[in-house]
Short mmCIF file of C-alpha atoms in Angstrom, two decimals:
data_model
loop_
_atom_site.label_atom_id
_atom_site.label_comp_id
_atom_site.label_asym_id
_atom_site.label_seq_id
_atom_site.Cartn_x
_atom_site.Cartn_y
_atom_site.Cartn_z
CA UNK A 1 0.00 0.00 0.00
CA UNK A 2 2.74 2.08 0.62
CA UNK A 3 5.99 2.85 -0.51
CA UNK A 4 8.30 5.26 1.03
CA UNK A 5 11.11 7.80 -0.37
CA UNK A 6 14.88 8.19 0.57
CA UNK A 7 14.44 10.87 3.88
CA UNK A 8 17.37 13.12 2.32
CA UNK A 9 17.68 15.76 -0.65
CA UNK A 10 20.10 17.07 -2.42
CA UNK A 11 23.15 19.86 -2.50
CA UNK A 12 24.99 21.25 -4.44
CA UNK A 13 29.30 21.08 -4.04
CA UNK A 14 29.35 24.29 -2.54
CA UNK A 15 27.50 23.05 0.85
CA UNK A 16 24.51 25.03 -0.41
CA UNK A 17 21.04 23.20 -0.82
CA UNK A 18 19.27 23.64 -4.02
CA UNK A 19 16.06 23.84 -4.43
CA UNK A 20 13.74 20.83 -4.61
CA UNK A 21 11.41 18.63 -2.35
CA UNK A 22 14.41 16.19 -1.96
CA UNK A 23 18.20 17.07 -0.52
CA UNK A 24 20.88 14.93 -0.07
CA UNK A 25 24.52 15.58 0.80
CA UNK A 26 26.03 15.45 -2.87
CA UNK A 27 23.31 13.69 -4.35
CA UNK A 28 23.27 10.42 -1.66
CA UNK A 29 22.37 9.80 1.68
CA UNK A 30 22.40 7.21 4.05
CA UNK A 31 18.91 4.57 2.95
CA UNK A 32 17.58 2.40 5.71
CA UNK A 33 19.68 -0.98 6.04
CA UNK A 34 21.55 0.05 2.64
CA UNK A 35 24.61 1.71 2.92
CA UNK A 36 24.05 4.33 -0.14
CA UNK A 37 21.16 4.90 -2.29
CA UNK A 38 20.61 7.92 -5.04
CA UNK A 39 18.74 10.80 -3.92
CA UNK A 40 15.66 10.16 -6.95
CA UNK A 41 15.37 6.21 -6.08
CA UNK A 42 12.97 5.33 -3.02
CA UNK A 43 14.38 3.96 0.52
CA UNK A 44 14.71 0.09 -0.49
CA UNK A 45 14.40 -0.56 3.19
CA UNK A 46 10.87 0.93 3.65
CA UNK A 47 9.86 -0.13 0.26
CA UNK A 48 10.10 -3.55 1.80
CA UNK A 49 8.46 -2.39 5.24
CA UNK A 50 5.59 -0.76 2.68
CA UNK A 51 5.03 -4.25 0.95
CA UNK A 52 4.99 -5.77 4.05
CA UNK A 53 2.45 -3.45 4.87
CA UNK A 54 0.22 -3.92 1.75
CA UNK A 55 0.32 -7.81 2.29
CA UNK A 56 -0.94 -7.51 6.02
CA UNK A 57 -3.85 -4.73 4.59
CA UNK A 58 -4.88 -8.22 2.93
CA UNK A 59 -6.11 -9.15 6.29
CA UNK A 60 -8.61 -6.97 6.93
CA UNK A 61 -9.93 -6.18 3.41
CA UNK A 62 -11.24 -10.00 3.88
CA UNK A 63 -13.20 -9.47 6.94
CA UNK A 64 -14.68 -6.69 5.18
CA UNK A 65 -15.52 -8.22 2.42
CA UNK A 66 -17.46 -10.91 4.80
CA UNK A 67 -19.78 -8.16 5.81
CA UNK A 68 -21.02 -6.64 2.43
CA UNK A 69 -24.75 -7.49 1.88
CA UNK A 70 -25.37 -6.70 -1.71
CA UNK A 71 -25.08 -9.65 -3.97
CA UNK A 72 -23.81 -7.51 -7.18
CA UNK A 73 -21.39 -5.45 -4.46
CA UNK A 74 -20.25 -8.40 -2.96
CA UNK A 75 -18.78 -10.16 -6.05
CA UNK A 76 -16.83 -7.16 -7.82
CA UNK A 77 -15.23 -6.93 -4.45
CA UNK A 78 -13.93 -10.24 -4.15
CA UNK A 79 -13.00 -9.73 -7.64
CA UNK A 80 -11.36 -6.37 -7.37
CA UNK A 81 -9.62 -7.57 -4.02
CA UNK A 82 -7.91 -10.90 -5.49
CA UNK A 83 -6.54 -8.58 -7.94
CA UNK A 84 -5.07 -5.92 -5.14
CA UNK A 85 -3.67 -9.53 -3.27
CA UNK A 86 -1.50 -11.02 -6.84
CA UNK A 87 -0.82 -7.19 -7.22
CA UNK A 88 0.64 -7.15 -3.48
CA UNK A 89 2.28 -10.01 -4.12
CA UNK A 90 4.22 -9.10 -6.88
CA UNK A 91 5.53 -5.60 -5.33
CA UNK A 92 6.40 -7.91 -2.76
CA UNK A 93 8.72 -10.30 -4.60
CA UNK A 94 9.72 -7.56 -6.95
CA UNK A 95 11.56 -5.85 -4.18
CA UNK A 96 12.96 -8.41 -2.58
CA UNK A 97 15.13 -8.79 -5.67
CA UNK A 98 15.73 -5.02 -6.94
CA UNK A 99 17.61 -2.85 -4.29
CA UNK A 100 15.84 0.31 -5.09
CA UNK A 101 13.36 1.83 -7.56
CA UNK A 102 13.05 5.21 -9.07
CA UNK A 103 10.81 7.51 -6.61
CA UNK A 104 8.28 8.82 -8.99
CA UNK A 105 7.79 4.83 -9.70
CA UNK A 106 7.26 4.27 -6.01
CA UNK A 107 4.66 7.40 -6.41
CA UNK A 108 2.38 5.88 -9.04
CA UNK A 109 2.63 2.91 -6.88
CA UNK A 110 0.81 4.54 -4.11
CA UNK A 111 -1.80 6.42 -6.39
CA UNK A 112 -2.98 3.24 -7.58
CA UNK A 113 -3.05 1.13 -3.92
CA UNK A 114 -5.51 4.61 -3.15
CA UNK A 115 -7.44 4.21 -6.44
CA UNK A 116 -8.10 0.45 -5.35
CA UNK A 117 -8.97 1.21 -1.52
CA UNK A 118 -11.48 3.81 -2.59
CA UNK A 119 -13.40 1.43 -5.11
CA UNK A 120 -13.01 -1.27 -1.92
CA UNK A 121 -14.76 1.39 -0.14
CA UNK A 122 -17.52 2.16 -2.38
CA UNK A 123 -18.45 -1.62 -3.13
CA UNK A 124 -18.65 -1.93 0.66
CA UNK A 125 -20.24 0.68 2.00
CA UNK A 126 -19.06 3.96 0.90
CA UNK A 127 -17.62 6.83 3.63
CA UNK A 128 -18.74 3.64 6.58
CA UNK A 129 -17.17 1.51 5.33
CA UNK A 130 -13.84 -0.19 7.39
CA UNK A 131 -11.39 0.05 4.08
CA UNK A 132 -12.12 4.17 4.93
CA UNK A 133 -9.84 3.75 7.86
CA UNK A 134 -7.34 3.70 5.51
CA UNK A 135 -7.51 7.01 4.43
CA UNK A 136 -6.38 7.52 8.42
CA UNK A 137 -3.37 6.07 7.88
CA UNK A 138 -2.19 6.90 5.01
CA UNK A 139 -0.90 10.61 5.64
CA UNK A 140 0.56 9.20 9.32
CA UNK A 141 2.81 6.73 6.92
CA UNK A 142 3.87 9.20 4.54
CA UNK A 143 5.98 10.85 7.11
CA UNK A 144 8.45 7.75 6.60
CA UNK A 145 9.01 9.93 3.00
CA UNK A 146 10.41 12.86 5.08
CA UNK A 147 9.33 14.57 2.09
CA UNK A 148 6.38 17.21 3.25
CA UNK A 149 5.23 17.97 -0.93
CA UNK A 150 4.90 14.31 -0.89
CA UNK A 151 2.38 14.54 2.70
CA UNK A 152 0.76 17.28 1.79
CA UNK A 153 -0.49 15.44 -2.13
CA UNK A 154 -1.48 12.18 -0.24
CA UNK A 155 -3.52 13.85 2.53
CA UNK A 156 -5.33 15.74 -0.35
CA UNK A 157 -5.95 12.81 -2.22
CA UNK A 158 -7.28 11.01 0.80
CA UNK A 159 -9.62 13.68 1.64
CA UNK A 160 -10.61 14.61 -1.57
CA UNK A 161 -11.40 10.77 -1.99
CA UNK A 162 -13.31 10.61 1.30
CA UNK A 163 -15.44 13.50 0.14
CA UNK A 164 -16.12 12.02 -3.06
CA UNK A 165 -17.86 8.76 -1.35
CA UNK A 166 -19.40 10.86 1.22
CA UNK A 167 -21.27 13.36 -1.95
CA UNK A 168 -22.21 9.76 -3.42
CA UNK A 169 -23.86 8.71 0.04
CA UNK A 170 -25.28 12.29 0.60
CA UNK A 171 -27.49 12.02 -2.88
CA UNK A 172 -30.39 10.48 -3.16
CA UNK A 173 -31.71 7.45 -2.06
CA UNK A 174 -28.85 6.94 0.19
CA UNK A 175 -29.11 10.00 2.21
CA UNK A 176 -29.89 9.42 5.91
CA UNK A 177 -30.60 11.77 8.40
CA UNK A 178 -27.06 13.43 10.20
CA UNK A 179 -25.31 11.52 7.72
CA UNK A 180 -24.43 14.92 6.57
CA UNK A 181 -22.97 16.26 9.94
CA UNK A 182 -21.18 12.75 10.56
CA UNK A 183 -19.53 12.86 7.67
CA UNK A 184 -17.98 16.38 8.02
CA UNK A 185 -16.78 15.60 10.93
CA UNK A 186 -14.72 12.37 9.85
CA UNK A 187 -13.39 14.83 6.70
CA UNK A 188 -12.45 17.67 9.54
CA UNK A 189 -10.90 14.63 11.33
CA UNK A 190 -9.15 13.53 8.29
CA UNK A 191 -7.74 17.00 7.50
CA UNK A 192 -6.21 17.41 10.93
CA UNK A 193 -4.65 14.23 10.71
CA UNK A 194 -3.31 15.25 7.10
CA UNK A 195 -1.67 18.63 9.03
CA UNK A 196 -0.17 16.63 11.73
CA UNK A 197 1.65 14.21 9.41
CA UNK A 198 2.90 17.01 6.93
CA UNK A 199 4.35 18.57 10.20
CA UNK A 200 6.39 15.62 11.34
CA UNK A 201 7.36 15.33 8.06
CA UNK A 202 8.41 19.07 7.82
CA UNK A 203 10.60 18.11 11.89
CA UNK A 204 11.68 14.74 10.62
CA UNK A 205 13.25 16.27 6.90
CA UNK A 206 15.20 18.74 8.82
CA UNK A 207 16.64 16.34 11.60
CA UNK A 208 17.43 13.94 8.60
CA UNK A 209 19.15 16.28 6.29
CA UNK A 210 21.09 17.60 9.91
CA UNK A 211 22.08 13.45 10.19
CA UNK A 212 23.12 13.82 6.82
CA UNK A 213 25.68 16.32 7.54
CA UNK A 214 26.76 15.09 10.67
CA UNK A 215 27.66 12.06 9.11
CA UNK A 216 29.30 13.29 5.78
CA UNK A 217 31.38 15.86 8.29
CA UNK A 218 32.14 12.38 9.80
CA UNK A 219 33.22 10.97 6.60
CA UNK A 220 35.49 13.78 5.65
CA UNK A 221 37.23 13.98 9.03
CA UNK A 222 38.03 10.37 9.21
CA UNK A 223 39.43 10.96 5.61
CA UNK A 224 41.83 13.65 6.86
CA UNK A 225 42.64 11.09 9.67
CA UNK A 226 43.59 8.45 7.84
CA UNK A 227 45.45 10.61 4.97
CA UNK A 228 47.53 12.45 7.81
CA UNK A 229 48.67 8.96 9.05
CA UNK A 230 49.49 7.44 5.53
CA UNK A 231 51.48 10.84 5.10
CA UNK A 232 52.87 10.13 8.75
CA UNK A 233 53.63 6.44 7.60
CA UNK A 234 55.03 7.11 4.30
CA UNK A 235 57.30 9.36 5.33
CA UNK A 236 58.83 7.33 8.33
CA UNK A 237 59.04 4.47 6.13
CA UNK A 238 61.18 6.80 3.88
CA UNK A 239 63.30 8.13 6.86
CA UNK A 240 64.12 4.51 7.83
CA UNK A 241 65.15 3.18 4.74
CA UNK A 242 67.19 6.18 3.56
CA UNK A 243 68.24 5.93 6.92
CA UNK A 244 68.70 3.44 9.60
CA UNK A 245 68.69 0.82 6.89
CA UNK A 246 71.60 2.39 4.83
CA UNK A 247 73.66 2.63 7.59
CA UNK A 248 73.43 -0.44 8.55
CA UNK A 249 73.77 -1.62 5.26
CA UNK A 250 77.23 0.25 5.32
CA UNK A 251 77.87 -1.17 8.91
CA UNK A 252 77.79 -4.99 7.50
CA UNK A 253 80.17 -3.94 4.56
CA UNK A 254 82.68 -2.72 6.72
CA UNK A 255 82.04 -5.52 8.69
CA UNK A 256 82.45 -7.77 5.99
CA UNK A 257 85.69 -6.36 4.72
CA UNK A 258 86.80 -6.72 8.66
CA UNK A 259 86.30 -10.55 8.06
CA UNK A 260 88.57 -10.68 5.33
CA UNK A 261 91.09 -9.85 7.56
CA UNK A 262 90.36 -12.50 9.77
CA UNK A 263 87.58 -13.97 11.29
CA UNK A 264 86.20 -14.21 14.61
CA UNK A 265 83.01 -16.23 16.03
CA UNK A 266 82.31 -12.84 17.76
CA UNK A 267 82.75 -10.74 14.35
CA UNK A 268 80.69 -13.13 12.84
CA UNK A 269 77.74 -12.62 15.33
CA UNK A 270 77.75 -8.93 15.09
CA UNK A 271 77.48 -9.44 11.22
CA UNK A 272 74.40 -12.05 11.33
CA UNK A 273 72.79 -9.55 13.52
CA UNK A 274 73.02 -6.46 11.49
CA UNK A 275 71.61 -8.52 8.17
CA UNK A 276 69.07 -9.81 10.74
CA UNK A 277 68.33 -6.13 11.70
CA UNK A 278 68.14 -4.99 8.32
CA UNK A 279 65.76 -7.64 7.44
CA UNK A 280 63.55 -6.44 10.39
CA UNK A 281 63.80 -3.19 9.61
CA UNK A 282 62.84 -3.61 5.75
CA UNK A 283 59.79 -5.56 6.63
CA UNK A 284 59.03 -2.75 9.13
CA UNK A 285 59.21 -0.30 6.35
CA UNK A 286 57.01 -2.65 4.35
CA UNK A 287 53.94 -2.65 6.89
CA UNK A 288 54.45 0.81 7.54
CA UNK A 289 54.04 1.52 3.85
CA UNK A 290 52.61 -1.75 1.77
CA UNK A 291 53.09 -0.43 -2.28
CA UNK A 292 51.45 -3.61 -3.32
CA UNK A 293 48.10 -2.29 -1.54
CA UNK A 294 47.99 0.07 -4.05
CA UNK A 295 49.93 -1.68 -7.02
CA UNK A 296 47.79 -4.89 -7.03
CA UNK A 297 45.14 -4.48 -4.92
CA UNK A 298 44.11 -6.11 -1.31
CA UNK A 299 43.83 -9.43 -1.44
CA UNK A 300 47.87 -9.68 -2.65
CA UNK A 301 48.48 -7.16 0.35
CA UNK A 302 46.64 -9.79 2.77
CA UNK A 303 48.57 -12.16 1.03
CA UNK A 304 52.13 -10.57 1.98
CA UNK A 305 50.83 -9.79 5.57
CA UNK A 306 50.07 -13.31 6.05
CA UNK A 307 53.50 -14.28 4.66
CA UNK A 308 55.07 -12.26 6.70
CA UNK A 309 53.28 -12.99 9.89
CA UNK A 310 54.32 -16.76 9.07
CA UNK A 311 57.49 -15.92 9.15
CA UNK A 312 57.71 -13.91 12.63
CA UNK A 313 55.23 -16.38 14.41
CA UNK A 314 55.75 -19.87 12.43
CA UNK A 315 52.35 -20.38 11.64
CA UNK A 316 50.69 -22.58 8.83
CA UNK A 317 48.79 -19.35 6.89
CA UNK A 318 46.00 -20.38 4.75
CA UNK A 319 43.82 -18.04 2.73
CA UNK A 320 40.57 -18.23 1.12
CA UNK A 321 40.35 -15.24 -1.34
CA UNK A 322 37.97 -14.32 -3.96
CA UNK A 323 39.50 -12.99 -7.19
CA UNK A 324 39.40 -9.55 -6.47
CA UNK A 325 40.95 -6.03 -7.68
CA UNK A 326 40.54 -2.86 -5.46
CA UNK A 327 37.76 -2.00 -3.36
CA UNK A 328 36.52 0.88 -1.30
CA UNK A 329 38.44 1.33 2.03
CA UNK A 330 41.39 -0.70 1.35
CA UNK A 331 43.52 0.97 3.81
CA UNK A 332 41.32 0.37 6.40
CA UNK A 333 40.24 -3.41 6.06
CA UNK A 334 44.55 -4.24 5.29
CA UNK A 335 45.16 -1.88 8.81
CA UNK A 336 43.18 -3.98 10.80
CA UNK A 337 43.74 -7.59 9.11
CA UNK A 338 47.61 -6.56 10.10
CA UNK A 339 46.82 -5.45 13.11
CA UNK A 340 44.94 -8.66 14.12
CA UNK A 341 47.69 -11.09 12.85
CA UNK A 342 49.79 -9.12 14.15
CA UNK A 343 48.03 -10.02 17.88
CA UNK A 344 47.85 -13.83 16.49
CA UNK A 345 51.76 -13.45 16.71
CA UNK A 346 52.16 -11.94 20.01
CA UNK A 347 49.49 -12.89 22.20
CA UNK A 348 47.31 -16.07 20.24
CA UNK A 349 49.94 -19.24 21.04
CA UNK A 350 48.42 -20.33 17.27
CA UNK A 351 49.67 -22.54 15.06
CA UNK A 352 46.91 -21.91 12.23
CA UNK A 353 45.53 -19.17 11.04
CA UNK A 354 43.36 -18.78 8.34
CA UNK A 355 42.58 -15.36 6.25
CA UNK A 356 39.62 -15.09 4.27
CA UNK A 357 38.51 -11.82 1.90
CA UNK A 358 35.44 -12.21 -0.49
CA UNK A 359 31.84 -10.03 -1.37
CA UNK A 360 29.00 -10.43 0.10
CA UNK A 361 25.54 -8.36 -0.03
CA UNK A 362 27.28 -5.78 -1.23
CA UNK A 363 29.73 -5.63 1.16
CA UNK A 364 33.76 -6.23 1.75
CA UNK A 365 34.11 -8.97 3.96
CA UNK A 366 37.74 -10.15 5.77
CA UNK A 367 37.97 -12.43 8.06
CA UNK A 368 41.43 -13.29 10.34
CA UNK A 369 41.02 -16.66 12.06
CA UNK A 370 43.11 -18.69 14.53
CA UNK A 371 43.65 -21.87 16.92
CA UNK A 372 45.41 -20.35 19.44
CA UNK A 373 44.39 -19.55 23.02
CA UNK A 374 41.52 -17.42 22.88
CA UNK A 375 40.25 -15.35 25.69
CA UNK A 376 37.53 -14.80 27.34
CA UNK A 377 34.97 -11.14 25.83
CA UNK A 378 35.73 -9.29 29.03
CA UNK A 379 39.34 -9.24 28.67
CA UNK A 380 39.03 -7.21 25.83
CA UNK A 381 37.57 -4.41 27.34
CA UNK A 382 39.98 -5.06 30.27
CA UNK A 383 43.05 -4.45 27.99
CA UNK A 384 41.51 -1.39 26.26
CA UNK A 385 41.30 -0.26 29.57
CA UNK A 386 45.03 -1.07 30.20
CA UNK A 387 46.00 1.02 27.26
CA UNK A 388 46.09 -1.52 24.46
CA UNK A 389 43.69 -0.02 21.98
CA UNK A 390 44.82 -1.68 18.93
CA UNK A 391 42.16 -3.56 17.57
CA UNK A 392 39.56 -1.03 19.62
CA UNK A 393 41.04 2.48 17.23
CA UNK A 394 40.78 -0.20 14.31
CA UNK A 395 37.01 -0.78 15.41
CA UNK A 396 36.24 3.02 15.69
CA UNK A 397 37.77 3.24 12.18
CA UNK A 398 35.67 0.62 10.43
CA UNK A 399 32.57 2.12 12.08
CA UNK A 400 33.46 5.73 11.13
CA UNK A 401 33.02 4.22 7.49
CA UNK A 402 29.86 2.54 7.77
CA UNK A 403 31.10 -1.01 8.76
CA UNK A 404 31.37 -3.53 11.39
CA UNK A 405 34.31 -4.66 13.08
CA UNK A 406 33.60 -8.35 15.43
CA UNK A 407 35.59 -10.26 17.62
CA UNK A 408 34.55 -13.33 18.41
CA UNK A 409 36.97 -15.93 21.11
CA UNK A 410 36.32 -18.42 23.39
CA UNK A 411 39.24 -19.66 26.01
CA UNK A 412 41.04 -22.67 24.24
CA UNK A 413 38.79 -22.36 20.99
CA UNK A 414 40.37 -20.19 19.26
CA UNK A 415 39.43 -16.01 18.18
CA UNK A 416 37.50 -14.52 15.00
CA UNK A 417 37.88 -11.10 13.77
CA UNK A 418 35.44 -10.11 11.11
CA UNK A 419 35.94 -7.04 9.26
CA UNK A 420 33.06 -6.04 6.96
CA UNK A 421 33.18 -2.33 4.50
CA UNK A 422 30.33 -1.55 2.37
CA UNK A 423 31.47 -2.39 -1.43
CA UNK A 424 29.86 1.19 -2.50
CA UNK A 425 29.85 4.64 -1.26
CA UNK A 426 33.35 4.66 0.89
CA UNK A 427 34.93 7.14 -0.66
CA UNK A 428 37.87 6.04 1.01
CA UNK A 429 40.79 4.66 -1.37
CA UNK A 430 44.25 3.99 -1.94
CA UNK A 431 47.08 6.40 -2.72
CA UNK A 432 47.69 5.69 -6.30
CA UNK A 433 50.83 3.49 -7.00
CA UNK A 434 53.74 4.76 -7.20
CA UNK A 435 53.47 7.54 -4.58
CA UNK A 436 56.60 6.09 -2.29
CA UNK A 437 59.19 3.89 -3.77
CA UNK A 438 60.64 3.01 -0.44
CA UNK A 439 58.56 -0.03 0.35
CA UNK A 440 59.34 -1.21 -2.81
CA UNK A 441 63.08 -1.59 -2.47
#
């Protein structure tokens, strides 16, 4: 019976709204369960709420129809109400396949559930009839629109179509006395009703667009976070191997050309552990900066953390990765996938660990799974409280951008940490490759 619109307009780059009955922060806005949806397609979320709706209407449309008396009546409304159920039906199962549809779609949608209830109405008593409840609720749902125009139609509709069945019943031979007076109260009724919705609408439209900005202001700051620590990153990962790892490098020459001279067990030691030290450091400067998140895309850069985590914590790394290039938020799925292998090695006692990226519902989906220890969920919040907010900033993160971050353990059964990003509408990315040769060396 009723479908509802996306609760957010539209504006312009500048930050200024144009004009129109919908606004959205550049065009999108936040949709119900759906991460983005386009400011001219209805809310897919309510759309399914509104078919749910239209299929429980069924209910009482068939008591009604028990209670007509007149033969002639009584068929065309069985008729005319098998044809609103396969109708219902098939909004029904049309939206539970199609993520969105066009507004003014989801518009002529609603005219003709209205055109139906009022011919309901009529076959079953006109302006007393049940189905005229109805034209109650409709303006109360609009408000789930957030778009007042939108209100403000529908309750004129509904009371212009109330007032048409009650000048049909006022005409002869159906006038009755204080019919008249009864039915102008139910249309002053109706056109209160019809002003209270279009002002929630009017309070719910401005607190929605204010969401809108609030979030988008969200967006744009944990942007700026996250660029100012790649910068941060980058540039450390430059100053250490221009650096520390040159002179190091140096320091094993000279060492080596010591050797020549003759060797010592103690010379030799101090030469394994500057190459061991420079291998550190280079994979230091690799996680610090990974090139190959932004040359070939994540799943290779999970593939490489994994390797390397191997190495530092012997484990038996297997991974379970769908063919994949690069997808929205890259730098925050591969921060926290590290980040969690990177507690595997430390903390876990593991000796398998399994790393899993794929799609799903249109979302970004990684997964970092091991044997090891586990722990109990209260220790968690007892070592954020301790100071170790590793995988907690990586949970704020993935939740500034519209995802989820789990953890899921269980002493001696092992922990799960799920990472899930929306697959459209981060505008996060990756720098473009290229930008620092020093992980690349």
């Amino acid at each position: 019976m009723l479908r509802a619109g996306s609760p957010h307009g539209r504006t312009g780059g500048d930050g200024g709204q144009e004009p129109g009955a919908r606004r959205a922060l550049g065009g999108w806005s936040r949709c119900g369960g759906d991460w983005m949806c386009r400011a001219d397609q209805a809310d897919p979320q309510l759309e399914r709420c509104a078919a749910g709706m239209r299929l429980a209407l069924l209910a009482p449309l068939v008591l009604t129809g028990l209670t007509v008396i007149d033969s002639g009546a009584r068929g065309a409304y069985w008729v005319l109400l098998a044809a609103f159920a396969v109708w219902s039906v098939l909004q029904a199962w049309h939206l539970r396949w199609r993520a969105a549809t066009r507004l003014n779609q989801a518009v002529a949608v609603l005219l003709t559930d209205l055109a139906v209830l009022a011919l309901l109405a009529e076959l079953s008593g006109g302006p007393y009839s049940p189905v005229c409840f109805v034209y109650f609720l409709v303006p109360l749902t609009t408000v789930l629109w957030q778009l007042p125009r939108v209100s403000v139609v529908v309750g004129m509709l509904c009371i212009g179509v109330y007032a048409v069945l009650a000048l049909v019943n006022l005409s002869p031979p159906r006038r009755s006395p204080d019919l008249g007076m009864d039915l102008l109260i139910q249309g002053v009724y109706l056109m209160w009703l019809s002003g209270v919705a279009t002002t929630l609408c009017v309070l719910l439209s401005r607190r929605s667009r204010r969401v809108a900005q609030l979030l988008s202001a969200s967006q744009t700051l944990l942007e700026d976070a996250l660029a100012a620590e790649e910068r941060e990153r980058a540039e450390l990962a430059d100053q250490l191997h221009d650096g520390a790892v040159q002179s190091l490098l140096a320091a094993c020459q000279d060492l080596e050309e010591v050797a020549e001279e003759g060797t010592s067990p103690a010379l030799e030691r101090a030469t394994a552990c500057v190459r061991q030290t420079v291998a550190e450091l280079r994979e230091t400067v690799l996680d610090l900066h990974p090139q190959v998140l932004a040359a070939v895309g994540l799943a290779e850069a999970l593939r490489q953390a994994g390797g390397r985590a191997a190495q530092r914590g012997g484990l038996d790394v297997r991974y379970a990765m769908q063919p994949r290039g690069h997808v929205p938020g890259e730098p925050l799925i591969y921060a926290a996938v590290r980040e969690a292998l990177a507690n595997v090695v430390r903390h876990a006692e593991a000796t398998r660990v399994r790393i899993e990226l794929r799609g799903e519902d249109r979302h970004t989906v990684a997964c970092v799974v091991d044997d090891g220890v586990g722990f109990a969920p209260a220790l968690l919040t007892a070592r954020i409280a301790e100071g170790h907010i590793g995988l907690a900033s990586h949970r704020v993160r993935i939740e500034s951008a519209g995802g989820t971050f789990r953890v899921e353990s269980t002493p001696g059964c092992g922990t799960r940490v799920e990472i899930r990003l929306p697959s459209e509408g981060v505008r996060l990315r990756p720098r473009a490759p290229g930008a620092t040769a020093a992980a690349a060396r």
